Short mmCIF file of C-alpha atoms in Angstrom, two decimals:
data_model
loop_
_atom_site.label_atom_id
_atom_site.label_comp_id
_atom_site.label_asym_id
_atom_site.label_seq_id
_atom_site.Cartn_x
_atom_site.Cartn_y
_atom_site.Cartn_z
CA UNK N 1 12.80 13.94 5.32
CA UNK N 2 9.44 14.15 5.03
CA UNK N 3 8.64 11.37 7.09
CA UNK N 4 10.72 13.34 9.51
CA UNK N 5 8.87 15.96 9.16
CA UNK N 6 5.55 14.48 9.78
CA UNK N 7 6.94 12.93 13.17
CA UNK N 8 8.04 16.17 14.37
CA UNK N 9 4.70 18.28 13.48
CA UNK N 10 2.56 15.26 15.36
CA UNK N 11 4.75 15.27 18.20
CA UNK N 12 4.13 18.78 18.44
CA UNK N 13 0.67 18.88 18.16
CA UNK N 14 0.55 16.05 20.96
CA UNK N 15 2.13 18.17 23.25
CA UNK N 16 -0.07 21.57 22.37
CA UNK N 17 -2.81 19.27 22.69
CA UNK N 18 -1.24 17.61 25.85
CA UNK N 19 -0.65 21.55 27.56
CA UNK N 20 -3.93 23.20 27.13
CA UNK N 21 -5.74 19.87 28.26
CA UNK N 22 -3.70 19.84 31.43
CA UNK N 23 -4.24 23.66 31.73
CA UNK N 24 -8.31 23.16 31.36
CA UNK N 25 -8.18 20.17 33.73
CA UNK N 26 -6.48 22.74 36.39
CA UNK N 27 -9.20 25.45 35.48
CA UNK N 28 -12.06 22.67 35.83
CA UNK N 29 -10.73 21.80 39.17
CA UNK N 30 -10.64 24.91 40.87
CA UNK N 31 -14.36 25.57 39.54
CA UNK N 32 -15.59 22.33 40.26
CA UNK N 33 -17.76 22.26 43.37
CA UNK N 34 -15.85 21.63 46.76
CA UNK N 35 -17.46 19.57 49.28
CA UNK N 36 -15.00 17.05 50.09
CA UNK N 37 -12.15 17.47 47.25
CA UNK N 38 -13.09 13.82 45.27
CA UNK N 39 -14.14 15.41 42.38
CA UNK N 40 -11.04 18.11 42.65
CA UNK N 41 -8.94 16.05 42.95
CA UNK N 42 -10.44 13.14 40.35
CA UNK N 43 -10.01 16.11 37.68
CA UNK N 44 -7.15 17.06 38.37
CA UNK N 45 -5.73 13.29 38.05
CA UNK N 46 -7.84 12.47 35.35
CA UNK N 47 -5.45 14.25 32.22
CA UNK N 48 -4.54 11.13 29.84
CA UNK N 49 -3.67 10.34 26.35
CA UNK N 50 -5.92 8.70 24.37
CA UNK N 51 -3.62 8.40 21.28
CA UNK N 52 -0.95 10.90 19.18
CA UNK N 53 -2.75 14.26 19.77
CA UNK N 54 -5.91 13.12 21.45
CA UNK N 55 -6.15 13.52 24.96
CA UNK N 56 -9.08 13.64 27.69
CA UNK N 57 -9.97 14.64 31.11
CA UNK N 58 -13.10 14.37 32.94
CA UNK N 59 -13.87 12.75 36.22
CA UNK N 60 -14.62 9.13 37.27
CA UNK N 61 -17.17 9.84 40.03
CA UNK N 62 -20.83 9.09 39.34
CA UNK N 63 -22.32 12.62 40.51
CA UNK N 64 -19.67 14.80 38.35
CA UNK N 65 -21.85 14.58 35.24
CA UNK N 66 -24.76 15.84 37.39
CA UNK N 67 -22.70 18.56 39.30
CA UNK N 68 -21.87 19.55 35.48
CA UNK N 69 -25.24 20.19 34.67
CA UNK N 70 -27.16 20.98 37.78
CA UNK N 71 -24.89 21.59 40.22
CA UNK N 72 -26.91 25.57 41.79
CA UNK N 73 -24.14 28.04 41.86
CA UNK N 74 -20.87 25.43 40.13
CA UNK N 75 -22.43 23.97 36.83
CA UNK N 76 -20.25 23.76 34.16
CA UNK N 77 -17.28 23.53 35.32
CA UNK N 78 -15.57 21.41 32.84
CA UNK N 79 -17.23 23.52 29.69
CA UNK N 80 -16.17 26.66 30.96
CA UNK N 81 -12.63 25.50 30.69
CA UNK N 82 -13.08 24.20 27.33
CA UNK N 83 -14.85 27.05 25.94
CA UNK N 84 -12.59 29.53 27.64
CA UNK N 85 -9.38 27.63 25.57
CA UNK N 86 -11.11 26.42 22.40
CA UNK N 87 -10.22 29.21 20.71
CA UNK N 88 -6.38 29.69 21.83
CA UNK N 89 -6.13 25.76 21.00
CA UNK N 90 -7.11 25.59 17.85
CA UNK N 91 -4.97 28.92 17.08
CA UNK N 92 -1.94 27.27 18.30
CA UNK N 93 -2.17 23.76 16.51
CA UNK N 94 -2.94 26.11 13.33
CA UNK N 95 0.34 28.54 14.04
CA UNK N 96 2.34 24.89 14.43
CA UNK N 97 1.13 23.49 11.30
CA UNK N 98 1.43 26.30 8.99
CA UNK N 99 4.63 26.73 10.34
CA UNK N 100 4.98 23.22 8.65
CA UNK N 101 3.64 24.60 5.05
CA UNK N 102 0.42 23.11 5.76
CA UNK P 1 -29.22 40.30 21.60
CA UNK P 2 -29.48 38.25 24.52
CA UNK P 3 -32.95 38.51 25.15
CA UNK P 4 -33.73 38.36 21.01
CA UNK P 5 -31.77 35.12 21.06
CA UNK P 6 -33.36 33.82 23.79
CA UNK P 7 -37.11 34.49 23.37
CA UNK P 8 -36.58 33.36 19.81
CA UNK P 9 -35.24 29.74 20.59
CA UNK P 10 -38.14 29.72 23.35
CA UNK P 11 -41.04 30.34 20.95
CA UNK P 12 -39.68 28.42 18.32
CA UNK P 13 -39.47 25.69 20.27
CA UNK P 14 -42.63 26.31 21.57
CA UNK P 15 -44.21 26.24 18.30
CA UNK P 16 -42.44 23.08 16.94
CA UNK P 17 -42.92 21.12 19.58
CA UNK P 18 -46.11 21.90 21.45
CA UNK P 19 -44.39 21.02 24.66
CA UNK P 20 -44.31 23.51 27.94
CA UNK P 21 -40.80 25.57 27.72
CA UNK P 22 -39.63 27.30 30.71
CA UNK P 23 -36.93 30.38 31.22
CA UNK P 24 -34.54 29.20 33.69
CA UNK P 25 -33.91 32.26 35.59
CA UNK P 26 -33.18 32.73 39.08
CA UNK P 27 -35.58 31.50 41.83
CA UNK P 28 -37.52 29.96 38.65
CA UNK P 29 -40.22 27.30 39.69
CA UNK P 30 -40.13 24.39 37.27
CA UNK P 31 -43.67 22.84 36.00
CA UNK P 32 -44.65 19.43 37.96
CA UNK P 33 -46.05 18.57 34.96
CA UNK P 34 -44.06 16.67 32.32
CA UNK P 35 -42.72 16.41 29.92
CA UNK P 36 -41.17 19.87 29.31
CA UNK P 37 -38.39 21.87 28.26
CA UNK P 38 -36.08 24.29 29.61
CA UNK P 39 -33.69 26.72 28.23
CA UNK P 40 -30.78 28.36 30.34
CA UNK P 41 -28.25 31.12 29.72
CA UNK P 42 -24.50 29.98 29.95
CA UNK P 43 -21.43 31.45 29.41
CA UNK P 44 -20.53 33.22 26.53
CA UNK P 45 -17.36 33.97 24.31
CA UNK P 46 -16.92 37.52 23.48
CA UNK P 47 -13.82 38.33 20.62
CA UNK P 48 -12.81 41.55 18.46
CA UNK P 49 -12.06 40.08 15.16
CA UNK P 50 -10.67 42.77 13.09
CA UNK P 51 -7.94 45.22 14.13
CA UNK P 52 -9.80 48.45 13.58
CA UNK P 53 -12.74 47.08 16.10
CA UNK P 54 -15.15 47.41 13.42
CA UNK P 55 -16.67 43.62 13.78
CA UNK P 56 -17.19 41.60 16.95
CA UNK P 57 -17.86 37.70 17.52
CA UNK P 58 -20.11 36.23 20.47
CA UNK P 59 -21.03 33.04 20.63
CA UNK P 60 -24.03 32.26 22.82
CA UNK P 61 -24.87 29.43 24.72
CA UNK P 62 -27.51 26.83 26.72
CA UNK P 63 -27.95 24.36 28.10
CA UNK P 64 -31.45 23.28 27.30
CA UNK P 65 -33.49 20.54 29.45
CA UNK P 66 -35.41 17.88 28.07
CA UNK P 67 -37.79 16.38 30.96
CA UNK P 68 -40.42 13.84 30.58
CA UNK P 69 -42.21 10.95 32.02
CA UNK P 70 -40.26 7.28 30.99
CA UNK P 71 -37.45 6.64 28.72
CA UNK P 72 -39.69 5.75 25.85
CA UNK P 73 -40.61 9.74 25.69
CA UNK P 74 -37.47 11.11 26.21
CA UNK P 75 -35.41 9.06 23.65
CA UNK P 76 -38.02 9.72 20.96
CA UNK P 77 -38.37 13.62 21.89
CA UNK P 78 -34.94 13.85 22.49
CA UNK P 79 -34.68 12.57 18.84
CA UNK P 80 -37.47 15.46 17.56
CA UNK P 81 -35.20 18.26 19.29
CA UNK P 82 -32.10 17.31 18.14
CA UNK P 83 -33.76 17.76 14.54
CA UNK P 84 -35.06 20.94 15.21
CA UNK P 85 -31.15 22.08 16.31
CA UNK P 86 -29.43 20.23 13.58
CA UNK P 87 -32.11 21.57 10.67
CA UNK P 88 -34.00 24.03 11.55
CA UNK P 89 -33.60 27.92 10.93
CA UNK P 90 -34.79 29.96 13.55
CA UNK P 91 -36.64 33.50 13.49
CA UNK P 92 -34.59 36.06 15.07
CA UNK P 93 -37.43 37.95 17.05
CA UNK P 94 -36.98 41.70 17.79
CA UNK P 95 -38.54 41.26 21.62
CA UNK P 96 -38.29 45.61 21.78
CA UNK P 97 -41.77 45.10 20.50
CA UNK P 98 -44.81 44.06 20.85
CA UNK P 99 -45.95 41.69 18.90
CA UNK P 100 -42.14 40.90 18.37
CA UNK P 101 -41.62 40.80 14.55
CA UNK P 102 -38.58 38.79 12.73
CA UNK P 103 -36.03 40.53 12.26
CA UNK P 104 -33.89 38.25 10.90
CA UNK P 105 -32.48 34.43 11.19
CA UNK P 106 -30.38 32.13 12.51
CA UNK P 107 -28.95 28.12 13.15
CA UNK P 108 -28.06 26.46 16.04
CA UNK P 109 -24.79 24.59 16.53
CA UNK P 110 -25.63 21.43 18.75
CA UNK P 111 -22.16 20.55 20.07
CA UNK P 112 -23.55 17.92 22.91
CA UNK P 113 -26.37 15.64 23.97
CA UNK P 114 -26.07 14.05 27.78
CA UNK P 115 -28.68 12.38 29.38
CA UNK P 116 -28.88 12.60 33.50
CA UNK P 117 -29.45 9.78 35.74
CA UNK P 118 -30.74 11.25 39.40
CA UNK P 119 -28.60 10.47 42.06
CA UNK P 120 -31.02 8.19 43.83
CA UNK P 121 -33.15 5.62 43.01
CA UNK P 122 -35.85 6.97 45.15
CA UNK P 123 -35.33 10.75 43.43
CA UNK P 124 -38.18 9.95 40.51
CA UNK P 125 -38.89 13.94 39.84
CA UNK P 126 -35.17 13.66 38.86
CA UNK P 127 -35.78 10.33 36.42
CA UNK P 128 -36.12 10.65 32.68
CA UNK P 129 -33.71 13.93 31.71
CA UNK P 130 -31.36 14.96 28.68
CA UNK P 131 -29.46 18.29 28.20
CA UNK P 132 -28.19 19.35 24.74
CA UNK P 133 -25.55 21.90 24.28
CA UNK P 134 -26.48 24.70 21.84
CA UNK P 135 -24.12 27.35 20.21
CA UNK P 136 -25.30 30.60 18.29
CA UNK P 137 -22.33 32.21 16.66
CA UNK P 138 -23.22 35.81 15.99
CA UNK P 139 -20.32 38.33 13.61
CA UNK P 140 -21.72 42.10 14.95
CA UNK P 141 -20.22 45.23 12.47
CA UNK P 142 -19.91 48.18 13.73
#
């Protein structure tokens, strides 16, 4: 049972984990910079798991880091998202595990 | 608190350092002389945290530039700043006044380092760069 148990609460953390990264992703995309929609769309593709309840986005391109950083009026447009969800995250992986008696 | 917080990471950098740090504000001119720092304002998270609204949470944050000449000085300043954000205590200045005096005190959370490769080759003002991600976490009572 407990084993069970565990199985369950991981799977659900996996797919908290799996919504609010696919929900930043979306956010980071329609703030990233558009000049021809690469990096858009290289976001928006880029949602994958890493293992149970890790997961990462990001972009492949060589100038997204930079755009991130220095980009005039679009930099940060991947931390915004994660800042702007941090909190609601980490509040809903701790609702799912106390539900658990954690 | 804004301008407290960020005058008193400026001059306390300043001080610690020795290096030139620069106020990124709009239409700001950066020095052509390296190496030197700069310090920008990015978005912050604002929360109520009790139910009667009698204490707030912000948590403030930069992006803060570390430009220099060659590798060898960036990795071994970048090494000297992260120590300042991972140990030191700052002096909360009260920037109402002058002289400002401390008013209080607070850490820094350093939550990223990323160093920045220019886009070309040939871009060498662009060449030797690192940004570290800083968090202040500040509880306000009403």
């Amino acid at each position: 049972m407990r084993k069970l148990a565990d199985a369950s609460l991981a799977g659900d953390v996996d797919k908290i984990t799996e919504t609010y990264v696919r929900q930043m992703a979306n956010q980071s995309a329609a703030m990233a910079p558009v000049k021809d929609s690469y990096l858009r769309n290289s976001i928006m593709a880029s949602p994958q798991q890493e293992s149970k309840g890790v997961w990462t986005y990001g972009s492949n391109l060589p100038y997204a880091q930079r755009q991130e950083y220095e980009h005039r009026s679009h930099k940060g447009f991947i931390r915004k998202s994660v800042w702007r969800n941090r909190g609601a995250y980490r509040e809903a992986v701790k609702k799912r595990v106390k539900k658990a008696g954690g | 608190m804004q301008h407290e917080i960020t005058a008193s990471l400026i001059d306390h950098l300043r001080a610690k350092t020795g290096m030139n740090v620069v106020w990124v504000f709009d239409g700001v001119k950066l020095p052509v002389v390296k190496p030197f720092i700069t310090v920008e304002q990015m978005p912050s998270s604002e929360s109520v945290v009790s139910k009667m609204r009698d204490a707030a949470r912000s948590i403030y944050r930069f992006q803060v530039g570390l430009h220099t000449q060659s590798m060898t000085e960036r990795t071994r300043k970048q090494d000297e700043i992260k120590r300042i954000f991972v140990f030191d205590t700052f002096d909360l200045l009260d920037t109402t006044q002058i002289p400002a005096p401390v008013i209080g005190s607070f850490c820094v959370d350093l939550t990223g380092i990323t160093p920045i490769s220019p886009e070309s080759v040939s871009d060498t003002t662009n060449y030797h760069k690192v940004y570290f991600d800083i968090e202040i976490d500040v509880n306000y009572y009403g």
